[in-house]
Tab-separated table of C-alpha atoms in Angstrom:
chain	number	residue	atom	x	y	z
C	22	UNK	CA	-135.389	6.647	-22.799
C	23	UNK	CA	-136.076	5.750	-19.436
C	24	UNK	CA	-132.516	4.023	-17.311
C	25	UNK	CA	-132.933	-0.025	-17.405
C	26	UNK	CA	-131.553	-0.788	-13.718
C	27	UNK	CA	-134.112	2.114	-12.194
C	28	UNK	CA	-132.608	5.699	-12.122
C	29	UNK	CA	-133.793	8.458	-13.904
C	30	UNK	CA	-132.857	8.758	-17.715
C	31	UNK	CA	-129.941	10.654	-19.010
C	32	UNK	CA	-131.278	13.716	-20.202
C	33	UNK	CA	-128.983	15.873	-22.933
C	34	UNK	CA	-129.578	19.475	-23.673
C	35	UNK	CA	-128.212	22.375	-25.887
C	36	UNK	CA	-127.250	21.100	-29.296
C	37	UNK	CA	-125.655	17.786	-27.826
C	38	UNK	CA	-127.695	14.622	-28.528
C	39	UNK	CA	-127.622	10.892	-27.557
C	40	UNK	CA	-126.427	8.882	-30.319
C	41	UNK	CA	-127.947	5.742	-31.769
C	42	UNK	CA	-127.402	3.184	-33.680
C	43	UNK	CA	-128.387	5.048	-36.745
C	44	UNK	CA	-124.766	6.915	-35.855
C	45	UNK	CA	-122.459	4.031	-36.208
C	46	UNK	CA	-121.099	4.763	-39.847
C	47	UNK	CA	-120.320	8.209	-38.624
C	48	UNK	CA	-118.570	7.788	-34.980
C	49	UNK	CA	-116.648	5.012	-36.362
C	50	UNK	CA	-115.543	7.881	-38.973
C	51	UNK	CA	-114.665	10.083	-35.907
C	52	UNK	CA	-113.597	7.608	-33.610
C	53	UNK	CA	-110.652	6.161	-33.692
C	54	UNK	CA	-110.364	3.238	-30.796
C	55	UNK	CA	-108.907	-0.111	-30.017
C	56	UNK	CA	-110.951	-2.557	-30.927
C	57	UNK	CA	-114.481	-0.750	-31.262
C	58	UNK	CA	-115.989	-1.766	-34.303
C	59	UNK	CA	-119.675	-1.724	-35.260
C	60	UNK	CA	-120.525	-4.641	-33.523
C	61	UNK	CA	-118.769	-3.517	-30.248
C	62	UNK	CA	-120.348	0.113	-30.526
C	63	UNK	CA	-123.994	-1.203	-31.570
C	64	UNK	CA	-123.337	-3.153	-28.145
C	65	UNK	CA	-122.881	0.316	-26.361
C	66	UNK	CA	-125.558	2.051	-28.211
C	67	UNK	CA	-128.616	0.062	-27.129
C	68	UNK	CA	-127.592	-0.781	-23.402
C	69	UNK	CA	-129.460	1.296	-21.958
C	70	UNK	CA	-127.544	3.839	-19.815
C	71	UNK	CA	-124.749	1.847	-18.998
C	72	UNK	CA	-122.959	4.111	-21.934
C	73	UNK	CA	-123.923	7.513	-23.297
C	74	UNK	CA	-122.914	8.156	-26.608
C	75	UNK	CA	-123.095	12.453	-27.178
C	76	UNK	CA	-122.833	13.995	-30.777
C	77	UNK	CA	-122.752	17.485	-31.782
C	78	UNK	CA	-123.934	18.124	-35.717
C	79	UNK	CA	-122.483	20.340	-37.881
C	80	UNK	CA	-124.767	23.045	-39.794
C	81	UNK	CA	-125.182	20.936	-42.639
C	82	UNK	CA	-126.143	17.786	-41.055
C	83	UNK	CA	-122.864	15.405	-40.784
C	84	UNK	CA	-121.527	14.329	-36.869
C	85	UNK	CA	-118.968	16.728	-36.099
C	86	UNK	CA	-118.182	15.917	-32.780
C	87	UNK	CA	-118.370	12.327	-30.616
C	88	UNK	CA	-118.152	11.780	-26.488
C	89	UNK	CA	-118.413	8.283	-25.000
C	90	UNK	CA	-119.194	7.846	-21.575
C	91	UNK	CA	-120.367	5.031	-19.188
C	92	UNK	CA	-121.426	3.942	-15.830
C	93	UNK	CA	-118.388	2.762	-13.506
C	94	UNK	CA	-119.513	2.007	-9.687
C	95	UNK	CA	-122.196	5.240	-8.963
C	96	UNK	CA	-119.969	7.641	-11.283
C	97	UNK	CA	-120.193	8.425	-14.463
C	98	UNK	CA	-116.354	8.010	-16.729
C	99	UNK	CA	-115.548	10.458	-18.845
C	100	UNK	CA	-113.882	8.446	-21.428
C	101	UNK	CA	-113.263	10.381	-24.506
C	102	UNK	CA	-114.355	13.296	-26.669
C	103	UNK	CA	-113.152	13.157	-30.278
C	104	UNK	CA	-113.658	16.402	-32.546
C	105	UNK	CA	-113.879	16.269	-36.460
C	106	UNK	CA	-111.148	18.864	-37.814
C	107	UNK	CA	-113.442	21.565	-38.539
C	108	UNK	CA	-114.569	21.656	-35.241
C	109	UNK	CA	-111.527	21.881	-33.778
C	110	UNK	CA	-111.115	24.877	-31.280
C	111	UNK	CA	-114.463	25.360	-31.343
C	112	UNK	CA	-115.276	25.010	-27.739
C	113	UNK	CA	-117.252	21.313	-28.668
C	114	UNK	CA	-115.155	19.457	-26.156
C	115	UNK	CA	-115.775	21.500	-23.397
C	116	UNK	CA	-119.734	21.660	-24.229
C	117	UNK	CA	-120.121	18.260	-24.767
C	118	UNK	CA	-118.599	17.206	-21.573
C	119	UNK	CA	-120.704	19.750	-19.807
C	120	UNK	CA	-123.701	18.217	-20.983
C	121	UNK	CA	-122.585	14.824	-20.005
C	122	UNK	CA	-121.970	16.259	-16.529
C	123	UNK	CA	-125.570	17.493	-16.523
C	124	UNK	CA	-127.241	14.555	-17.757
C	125	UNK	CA	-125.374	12.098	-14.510
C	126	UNK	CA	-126.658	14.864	-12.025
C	127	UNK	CA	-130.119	14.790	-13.569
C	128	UNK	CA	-130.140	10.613	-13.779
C	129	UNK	CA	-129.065	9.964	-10.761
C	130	UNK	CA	-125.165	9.193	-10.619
C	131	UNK	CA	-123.083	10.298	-7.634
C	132	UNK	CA	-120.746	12.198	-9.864
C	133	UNK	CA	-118.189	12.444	-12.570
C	134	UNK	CA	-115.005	10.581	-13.203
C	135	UNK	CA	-111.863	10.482	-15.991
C	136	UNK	CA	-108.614	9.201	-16.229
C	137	UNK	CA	-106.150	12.318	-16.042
C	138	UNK	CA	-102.477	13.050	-17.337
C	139	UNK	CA	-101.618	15.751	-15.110
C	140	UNK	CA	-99.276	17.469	-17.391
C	141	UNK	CA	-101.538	17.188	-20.694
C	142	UNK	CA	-104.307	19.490	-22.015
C	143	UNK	CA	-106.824	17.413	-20.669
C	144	UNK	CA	-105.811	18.783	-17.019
C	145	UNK	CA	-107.170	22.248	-17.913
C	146	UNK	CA	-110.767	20.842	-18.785
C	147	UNK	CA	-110.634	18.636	-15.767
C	148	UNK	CA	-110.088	21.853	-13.469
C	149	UNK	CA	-113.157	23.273	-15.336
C	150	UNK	CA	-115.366	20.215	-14.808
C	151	UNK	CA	-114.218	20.565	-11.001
C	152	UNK	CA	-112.592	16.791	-10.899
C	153	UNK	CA	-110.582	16.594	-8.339
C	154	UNK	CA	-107.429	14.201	-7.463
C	155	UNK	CA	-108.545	10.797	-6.581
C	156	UNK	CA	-105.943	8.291	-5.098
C	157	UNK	CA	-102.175	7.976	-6.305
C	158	UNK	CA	-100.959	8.558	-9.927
C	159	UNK	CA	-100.661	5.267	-11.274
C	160	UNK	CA	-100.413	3.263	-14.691
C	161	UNK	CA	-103.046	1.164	-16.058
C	162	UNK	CA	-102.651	-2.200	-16.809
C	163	UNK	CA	-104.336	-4.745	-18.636
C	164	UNK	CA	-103.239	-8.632	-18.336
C	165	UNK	CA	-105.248	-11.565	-20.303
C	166	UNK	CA	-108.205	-13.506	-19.279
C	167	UNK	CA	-107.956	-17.481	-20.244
C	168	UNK	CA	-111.120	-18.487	-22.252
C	169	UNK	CA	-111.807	-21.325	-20.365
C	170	UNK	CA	-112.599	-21.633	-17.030
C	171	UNK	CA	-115.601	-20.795	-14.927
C	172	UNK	CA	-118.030	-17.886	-15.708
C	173	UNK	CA	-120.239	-15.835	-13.481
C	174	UNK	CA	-123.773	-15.984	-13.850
C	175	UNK	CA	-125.253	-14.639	-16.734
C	176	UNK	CA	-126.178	-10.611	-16.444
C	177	UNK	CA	-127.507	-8.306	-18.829
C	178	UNK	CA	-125.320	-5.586	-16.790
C	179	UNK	CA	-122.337	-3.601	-18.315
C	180	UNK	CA	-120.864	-2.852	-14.529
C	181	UNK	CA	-121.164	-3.714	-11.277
C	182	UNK	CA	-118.905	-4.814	-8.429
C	183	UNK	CA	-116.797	-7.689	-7.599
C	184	UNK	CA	-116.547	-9.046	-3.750
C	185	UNK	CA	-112.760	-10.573	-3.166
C	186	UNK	CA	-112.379	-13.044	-0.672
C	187	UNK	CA	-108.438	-11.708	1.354
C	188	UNK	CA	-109.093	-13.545	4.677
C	189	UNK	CA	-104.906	-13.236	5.174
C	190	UNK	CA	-104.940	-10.006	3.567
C	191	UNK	CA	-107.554	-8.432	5.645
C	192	UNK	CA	-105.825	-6.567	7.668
C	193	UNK	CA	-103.482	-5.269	5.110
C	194	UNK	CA	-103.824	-1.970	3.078
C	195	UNK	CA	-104.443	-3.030	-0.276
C	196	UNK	CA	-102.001	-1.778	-3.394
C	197	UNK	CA	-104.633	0.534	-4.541
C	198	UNK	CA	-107.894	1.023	-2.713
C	199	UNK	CA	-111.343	1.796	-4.617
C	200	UNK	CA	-110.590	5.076	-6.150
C	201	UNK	CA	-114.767	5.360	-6.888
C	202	UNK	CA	-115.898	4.951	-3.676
C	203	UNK	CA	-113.339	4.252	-0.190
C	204	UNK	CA	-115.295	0.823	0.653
C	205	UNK	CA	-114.256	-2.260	1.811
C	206	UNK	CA	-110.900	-3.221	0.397
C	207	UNK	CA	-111.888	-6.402	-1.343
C	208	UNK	CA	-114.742	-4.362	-2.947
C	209	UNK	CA	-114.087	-2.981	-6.074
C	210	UNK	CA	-115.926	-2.029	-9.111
C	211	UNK	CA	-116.054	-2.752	-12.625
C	212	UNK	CA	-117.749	-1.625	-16.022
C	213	UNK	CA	-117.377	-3.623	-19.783
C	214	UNK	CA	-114.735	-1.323	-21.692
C	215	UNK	CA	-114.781	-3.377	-25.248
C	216	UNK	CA	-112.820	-5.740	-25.248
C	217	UNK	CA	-111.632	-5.123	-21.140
C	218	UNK	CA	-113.342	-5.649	-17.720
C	219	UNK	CA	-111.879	-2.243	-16.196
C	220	UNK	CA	-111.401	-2.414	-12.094
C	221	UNK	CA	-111.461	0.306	-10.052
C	222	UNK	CA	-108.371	-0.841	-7.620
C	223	UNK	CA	-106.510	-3.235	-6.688
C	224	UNK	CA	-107.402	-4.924	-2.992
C	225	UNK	CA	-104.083	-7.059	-2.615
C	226	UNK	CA	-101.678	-5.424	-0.676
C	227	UNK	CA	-99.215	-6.304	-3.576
C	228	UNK	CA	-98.784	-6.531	-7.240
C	229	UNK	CA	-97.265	-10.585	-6.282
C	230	UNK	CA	-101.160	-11.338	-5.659
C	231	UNK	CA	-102.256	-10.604	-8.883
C	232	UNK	CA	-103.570	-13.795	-9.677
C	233	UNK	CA	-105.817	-13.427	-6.558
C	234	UNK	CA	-107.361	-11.039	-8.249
C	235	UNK	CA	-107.384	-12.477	-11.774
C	236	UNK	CA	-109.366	-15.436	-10.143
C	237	UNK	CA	-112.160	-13.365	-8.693
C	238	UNK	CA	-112.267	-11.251	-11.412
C	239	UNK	CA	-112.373	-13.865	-14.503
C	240	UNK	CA	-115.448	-15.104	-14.032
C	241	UNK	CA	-117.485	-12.028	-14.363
C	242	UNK	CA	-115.049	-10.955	-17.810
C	243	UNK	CA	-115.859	-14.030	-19.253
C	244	UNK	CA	-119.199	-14.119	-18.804
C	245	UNK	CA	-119.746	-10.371	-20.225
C	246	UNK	CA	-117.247	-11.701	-23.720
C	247	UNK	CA	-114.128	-9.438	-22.034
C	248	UNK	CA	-110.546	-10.854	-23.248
C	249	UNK	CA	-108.541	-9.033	-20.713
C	250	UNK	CA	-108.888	-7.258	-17.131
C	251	UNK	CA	-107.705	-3.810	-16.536
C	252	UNK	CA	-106.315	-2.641	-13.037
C	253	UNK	CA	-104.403	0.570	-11.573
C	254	UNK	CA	-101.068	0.017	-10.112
C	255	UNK	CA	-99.193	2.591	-8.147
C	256	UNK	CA	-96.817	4.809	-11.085
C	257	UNK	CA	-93.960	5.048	-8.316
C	258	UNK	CA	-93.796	1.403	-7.045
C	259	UNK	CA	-90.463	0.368	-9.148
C	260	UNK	CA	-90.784	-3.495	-7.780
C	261	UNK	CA	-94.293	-3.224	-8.799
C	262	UNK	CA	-93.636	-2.432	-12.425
C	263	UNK	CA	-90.654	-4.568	-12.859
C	264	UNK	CA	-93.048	-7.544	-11.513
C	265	UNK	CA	-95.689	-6.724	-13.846
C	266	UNK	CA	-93.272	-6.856	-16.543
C	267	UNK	CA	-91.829	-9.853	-15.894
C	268	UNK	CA	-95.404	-11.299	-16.554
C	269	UNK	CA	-96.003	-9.319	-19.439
C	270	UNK	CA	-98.246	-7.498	-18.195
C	271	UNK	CA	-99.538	-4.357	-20.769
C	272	UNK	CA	-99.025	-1.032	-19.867
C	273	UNK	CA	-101.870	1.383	-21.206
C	274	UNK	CA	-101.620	4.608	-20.151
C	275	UNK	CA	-98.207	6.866	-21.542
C	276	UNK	CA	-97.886	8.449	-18.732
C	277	UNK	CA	-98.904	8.312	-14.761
C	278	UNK	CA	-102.394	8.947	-14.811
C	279	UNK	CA	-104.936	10.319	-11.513
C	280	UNK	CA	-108.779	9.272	-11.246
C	281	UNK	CA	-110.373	12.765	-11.203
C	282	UNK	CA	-113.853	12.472	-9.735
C	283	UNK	CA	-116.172	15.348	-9.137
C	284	UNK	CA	-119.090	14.204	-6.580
C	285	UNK	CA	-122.531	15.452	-6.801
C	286	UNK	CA	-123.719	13.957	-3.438
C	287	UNK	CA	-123.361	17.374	-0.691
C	288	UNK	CA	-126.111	16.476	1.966
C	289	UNK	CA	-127.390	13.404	4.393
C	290	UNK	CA	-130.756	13.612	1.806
C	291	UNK	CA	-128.881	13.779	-1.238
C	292	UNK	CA	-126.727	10.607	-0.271
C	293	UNK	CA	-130.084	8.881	0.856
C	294	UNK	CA	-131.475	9.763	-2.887
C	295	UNK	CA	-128.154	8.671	-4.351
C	296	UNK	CA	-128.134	5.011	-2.601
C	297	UNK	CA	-131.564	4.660	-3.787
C	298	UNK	CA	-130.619	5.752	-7.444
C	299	UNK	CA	-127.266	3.485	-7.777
C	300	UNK	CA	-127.183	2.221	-11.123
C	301	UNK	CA	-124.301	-0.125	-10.476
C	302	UNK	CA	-124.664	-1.274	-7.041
């Protein structure tokens, strides 16, 4: 399968394969998400490489173990590896995310990225994979998108990036810069997670703003079906949380949470070849 926005294709290797569509009855058996339902994953399955689906069989045929991935900004997220019970302890985890790590060098991405609780198991295969501490520790939020109102053009893309116009606030450090890539602060990136736009910062300088960037944001959720928008707010800004709260905001994440991101690009050439390979740009 060749990558529809012009990068190379996401190769797998080993005994870890792309999933399809023939697949659904069994990762939904594995998989156990919010909202992802055959519909939603059929969605994921045949966009191209805007997600990678990985599956590792057991001996006698049946899925034994599931990691879903996608493409956020130049990075591919790491965004969960689920292992049937008798694969458990079996090493699966750490072999299918190794695979997934090879397949975004070979296709193109700039590097790796995942969500990580510090103080959780997930730490330990983060330190293997190399990701490395990326902005503050903060909690993720998610806040509702109205269903009417104006839409973005239509796009057949999963990701991309959203442009915020802060003429007051340009000169102002934002709450949370882009934790994928350290441009512009009213640049910031975002990829179709189900049923939420995900954002990879937050430009305004304060959580007060939010509707600033609810209004640039909307458009682009509705027009790709997303109900809500997700954002990272700093996990030790008290006022910050207390504000969000008072507008009922949702809290996802358990815990304070770090964007680990591994980068592939090491040389003038290799960022040249990486520009020229961006899948979200």
């Amino acid at each position: 399968m060749t990558d529809s926005h012009g990068g190379s294709p996401l190769i797998l290797g080993g005994r870890v394969r792309r999933l399809t569509t023939v697949d659904i009855e069994s990762v939904l058996r594995i998989v156990d998400l919010e909202e992802l339902d055959a519909a939603a994953l059929r969605r994921e399955l045949t966009c191209g490489d805007d997600y990678l689906w990985a599956g590792i069989d057991l001996p006698n045929g049946s899925l034994g173990a599931v990691h879903r991935s996608m493409t956020w900004g130049n990075h591919l997220l790491l965004k969960g590896v689920f292992v049937d019970e008798v694969l458990r302890g079996s090493g699966a985890a750490l072999e299918l995310a190794f695979a997934l790590r090879d397949a975004a060098r070979g296709g193109g991405h700039s590097g790796l990225a995942a969500w990580v609780e510090p103080h959780k198991p997930e730490a330990a295969l983060a330190r293997m994979l190399r990701l490395r501490p990326t902005g503050p520790l903060v909690h993720r939020f998610e806040v509702p998108v109205a269903a009417d109102g104006p839409r973005a053009a239509a796009s057949v893309r999963s990701c991309g990036r959203i442009t915020m116009a802060l003429p007051r606030l340009a000169a102002q450090v934002p709450l949370v810069a882009d934790l994928l890539t350290g441009d512009s602060p009213a640049a910031i990136q975002w990829v179709h997670d189900r049923h939420r736009l995900v954002l990879s910062g937050f430009p305004p300088s304060s959580v007060t703003d939010l509707e600033l960037l609810v209004s640039a944001a909307a458009p682009v959720a509705r027009a790709n079906g997303a109900r809500y928008l997700e954002f990272p707010a700093p996990a030790a800004d008290l006022p910050a949380a207390l504000f969000l709260a008072s507008v009922k905001a949702r809290r996802l994440s358990r815990t304070p949470v770090q964007l680990g991101r591994a980068d592939f690009v090491t040389s003038p050439a290799d960022i040249s070849q990486g520009r020229k390979n961006r899948v979200c740009a």
